[in-house]
Amino acid sequence: MSHIMPKHNPTFRSRNIIFFLIAFVILIPSIPLSYADRVIDVQTVANVKEQSLLSTISNLQNYPQIFPDNIKSVKLLDNKTNLVEMNAGVNGIFFDTQAVYQQTPDGKYIVQVVSGDLKGTTMTTELNKTWGFDGSPGMGTKANISLDLKTSGFLSWMLGFVPDDSLNYALQNGFSKFVDYAQQD
């Protein structure tokens, strides 16, 4: 005779549910709030003028057109501090976040997230003129992009499973979209 209770037994189900809830309550708080802190660097060359590319990158109002699948809206909240609010996401999961942007005297373009699960994330883009792909001087742009990714909460858990190669690819793909948009102007 078997000592295992059948699965349709209400007592067996209640015990399983209680065990699951206890495990959930114990394990969830043990997941660190700040889980992912990674730096991804990309160096690439684009066949577009530096000024055209910088103009495209710095015009956040065009981001919904450049990234229609990932950015629903961008709203300038404070013109003095360059504070913006974005509704952004991936695979249909969207969230609101705020960021500030600036261009430094040495030509770097910096975006820093100041709210949400990406708070503290900074992306620094440095552009320099180079030869165009046809050999024309100053018609191309070298780009050095550094993404210092900081996440917390549920997003850190999700991004913990994403390899650096995938983040590198996403960064390069995003830069390619800026280049394509800049070439249209």
Short mmCIF file of C-alpha atoms in Angstrom, two decimals:
data_model
loop_
_atom_site.label_atom_id
_atom_site.label_comp_id
_atom_site.label_asym_id
_atom_site.label_seq_id
_atom_site.Cartn_x
_atom_site.Cartn_y
_atom_site.Cartn_z
CA MET A 1 0.00 0.00 0.00
CA SER A 2 1.39 3.40 -0.98
CA HIS A 3 1.99 6.11 1.59
CA ILE A 4 1.84 8.91 -0.98
CA MET A 5 -1.34 10.95 -0.93
CA PRO A 6 -3.11 11.28 -4.25
CA LYS A 7 -2.78 14.67 -5.92
CA HIS A 8 -6.50 15.30 -5.84
CA ASN A 9 -6.48 15.23 -2.04
CA PRO A 10 -7.31 18.77 -0.74
CA THR A 11 -4.93 18.37 2.23
CA PHE A 12 -2.05 17.51 -0.11
CA ARG A 13 -2.82 20.58 -2.26
CA SER A 14 -3.05 22.86 0.76
CA ARG A 15 0.33 21.66 1.99
CA ASN A 16 1.90 22.25 -1.43
CA ILE A 17 0.46 25.75 -1.63
CA ILE A 18 1.61 26.58 1.89
CA PHE A 19 5.08 25.18 1.16
CA PHE A 20 5.28 27.25 -2.05
CA LEU A 21 4.19 30.43 -0.25
CA ILE A 22 6.71 29.90 2.56
CA ALA A 23 9.50 29.26 0.05
CA PHE A 24 8.44 32.35 -1.92
CA VAL A 25 8.42 34.56 1.18
CA ILE A 26 11.86 33.29 2.24
CA LEU A 27 13.56 33.36 -1.18
CA ILE A 28 12.30 36.63 -2.69
CA PRO A 29 13.79 38.92 -0.01
CA SER A 30 17.11 37.09 -0.39
CA ILE A 31 17.41 38.19 -4.03
CA PRO A 32 19.62 41.27 -3.96
CA LEU A 33 17.94 44.55 -4.93
CA SER A 34 20.98 45.69 -6.89
CA TYR A 35 21.95 42.67 -8.90
CA ALA A 36 23.34 43.78 -12.24
CA ASP A 37 26.13 46.28 -12.67
CA ARG A 38 27.92 45.79 -15.95
CA VAL A 39 29.89 47.91 -18.39
CA ILE A 40 29.55 47.29 -22.11
CA ASP A 41 31.93 49.10 -24.51
CA VAL A 42 31.47 49.38 -28.26
CA GLN A 43 33.81 50.93 -30.80
CA THR A 44 32.53 51.30 -34.34
CA VAL A 45 32.80 53.44 -37.48
CA ALA A 46 29.86 54.92 -39.38
CA ASN A 47 29.71 56.32 -42.89
CA VAL A 48 27.95 59.53 -41.82
CA LYS A 49 29.19 62.99 -40.84
CA GLU A 50 29.88 63.47 -37.15
CA GLN A 51 27.61 66.53 -36.87
CA SER A 52 24.66 64.70 -38.52
CA LEU A 53 25.08 61.79 -36.16
CA LEU A 54 25.40 64.01 -33.09
CA SER A 55 22.30 65.94 -34.15
CA THR A 56 20.35 62.68 -34.45
CA ILE A 57 21.54 61.28 -31.12
CA SER A 58 20.86 64.53 -29.25
CA ASN A 59 17.30 65.00 -30.57
CA LEU A 60 15.43 62.81 -28.11
CA GLN A 61 12.06 63.85 -29.56
CA ASN A 62 12.87 61.68 -32.62
CA TYR A 63 13.56 58.54 -30.57
CA PRO A 64 10.02 57.14 -31.06
CA GLN A 65 10.58 57.32 -34.84
CA ILE A 66 14.09 55.87 -34.64
CA PHE A 67 13.08 53.08 -32.23
CA PRO A 68 9.35 52.51 -32.89
CA ASP A 69 9.33 49.07 -31.24
CA ASN A 70 11.13 50.22 -28.09
CA ILE A 71 10.21 53.84 -27.33
CA LYS A 72 6.60 54.97 -27.22
CA SER A 73 7.18 58.56 -26.08
CA VAL A 74 9.75 61.10 -24.91
CA LYS A 75 8.75 64.20 -22.98
CA LEU A 76 11.06 67.07 -22.01
CA LEU A 77 10.29 67.83 -18.34
CA ASP A 78 12.91 70.48 -17.55
CA ASN A 79 14.78 72.47 -20.17
CA LYS A 80 17.44 73.72 -17.70
CA THR A 81 18.49 70.30 -16.43
CA ASN A 82 17.61 68.45 -19.68
CA LEU A 83 15.36 66.10 -17.70
CA VAL A 84 13.25 63.87 -19.93
CA GLU A 85 10.69 61.16 -19.31
CA MET A 86 10.60 58.15 -21.62
CA ASN A 87 8.17 55.34 -22.01
CA ALA A 88 10.48 52.57 -23.20
CA GLY A 89 10.60 48.81 -23.24
CA VAL A 90 11.35 45.53 -24.93
CA ASN A 91 9.06 42.76 -26.19
CA GLY A 92 5.89 44.61 -25.24
CA ILE A 93 6.92 45.31 -21.64
CA PHE A 94 7.09 49.11 -21.26
CA PHE A 95 7.93 51.33 -18.31
CA ASP A 96 8.34 55.04 -17.61
CA THR A 97 11.77 56.28 -16.68
CA GLN A 98 13.45 59.65 -16.34
CA ALA A 99 16.89 60.63 -17.57
CA VAL A 100 19.10 63.68 -17.93
CA TYR A 101 21.36 64.31 -20.88
CA GLN A 102 24.26 66.60 -21.52
CA GLN A 103 27.03 67.29 -23.98
CA THR A 104 30.35 67.93 -22.28
CA PRO A 105 32.90 70.50 -23.50
CA ASP A 106 35.14 67.66 -24.73
CA GLY A 107 32.36 66.45 -27.05
CA LYS A 108 30.99 63.50 -25.12
CA TYR A 109 27.23 62.97 -25.10
CA ILE A 110 26.05 61.53 -21.77
CA VAL A 111 22.64 60.16 -20.81
CA GLN A 112 22.06 59.18 -17.18
CA VAL A 113 18.91 57.45 -15.93
CA VAL A 114 17.66 59.06 -12.71
CA SER A 115 14.60 56.96 -11.84
CA GLY A 116 13.23 53.45 -11.98
CA ASP A 117 14.94 50.07 -12.14
CA LEU A 118 17.67 51.51 -14.40
CA LYS A 119 18.54 54.37 -12.02
CA GLY A 120 22.25 55.14 -12.18
CA THR A 121 22.71 53.69 -15.67
CA THR A 122 24.91 55.93 -17.79
CA MET A 123 25.61 55.81 -21.51
CA THR A 124 28.52 57.88 -22.77
CA THR A 125 29.01 58.39 -26.51
CA GLU A 126 32.13 59.99 -27.94
CA LEU A 127 32.16 60.81 -31.65
CA ASN A 128 35.19 61.75 -33.75
CA LYS A 129 35.52 62.59 -37.44
CA THR A 130 37.23 60.08 -39.66
CA TRP A 131 37.44 59.13 -43.31
CA GLY A 132 34.24 58.18 -45.10
CA PHE A 133 33.95 54.72 -46.58
CA ASP A 134 34.69 56.19 -50.02
CA GLY A 135 37.95 57.77 -48.75
CA SER A 136 36.57 61.29 -48.30
CA PRO A 137 38.11 63.04 -45.27
CA GLY A 138 35.70 63.97 -42.48
CA MET A 139 32.74 62.11 -44.01
CA GLY A 140 32.77 59.27 -41.47
CA THR A 141 32.52 59.06 -37.70
CA LYS A 142 34.30 56.90 -35.15
CA ALA A 143 32.12 56.17 -32.15
CA ASN A 144 33.13 54.99 -28.71
CA ILE A 145 30.10 54.03 -26.66
CA SER A 146 30.22 52.96 -23.04
CA LEU A 147 27.12 51.67 -21.29
CA ASP A 148 27.44 51.44 -17.51
CA LEU A 149 24.33 49.39 -16.78
CA LYS A 150 22.93 49.46 -13.27
CA THR A 151 19.68 47.71 -12.51
CA SER A 152 17.59 46.93 -9.49
CA GLY A 153 14.35 45.18 -8.70
CA PHE A 154 12.72 42.82 -11.16
CA LEU A 155 14.71 44.21 -14.09
CA SER A 156 18.01 43.19 -12.47
CA TRP A 157 16.76 39.66 -12.13
CA MET A 158 15.65 39.59 -15.78
CA LEU A 159 18.88 41.11 -17.13
CA GLY A 160 20.93 38.73 -15.03
CA PHE A 161 20.13 36.08 -17.64
CA VAL A 162 21.15 38.25 -20.62
CA PRO A 163 24.76 37.64 -21.70
CA ASP A 164 27.10 40.56 -22.35
CA ASP A 165 27.28 39.59 -26.04
CA SER A 166 23.54 40.18 -26.37
CA LEU A 167 23.82 43.59 -24.69
CA ASN A 168 26.75 44.44 -26.98
CA TYR A 169 24.68 43.44 -30.01
CA ALA A 170 21.72 45.54 -28.80
CA LEU A 171 23.99 48.55 -28.32
CA GLN A 172 25.50 48.16 -31.80
CA ASN A 173 22.05 47.65 -33.32
CA GLY A 174 20.76 50.81 -31.60
CA PHE A 175 23.73 52.78 -32.89
CA SER A 176 23.05 51.47 -36.42
CA LYS A 177 19.51 52.82 -36.18
CA PHE A 178 20.89 56.26 -35.31
CA VAL A 179 23.23 56.04 -38.30
CA ASP A 180 20.37 55.02 -40.64
CA TYR A 181 18.25 57.90 -39.40
CA ALA A 182 21.13 60.40 -39.74
CA GLN A 183 21.78 59.26 -43.31
CA GLN A 184 18.17 60.07 -44.25
CA ASP A 185 18.63 63.77 -43.42
#
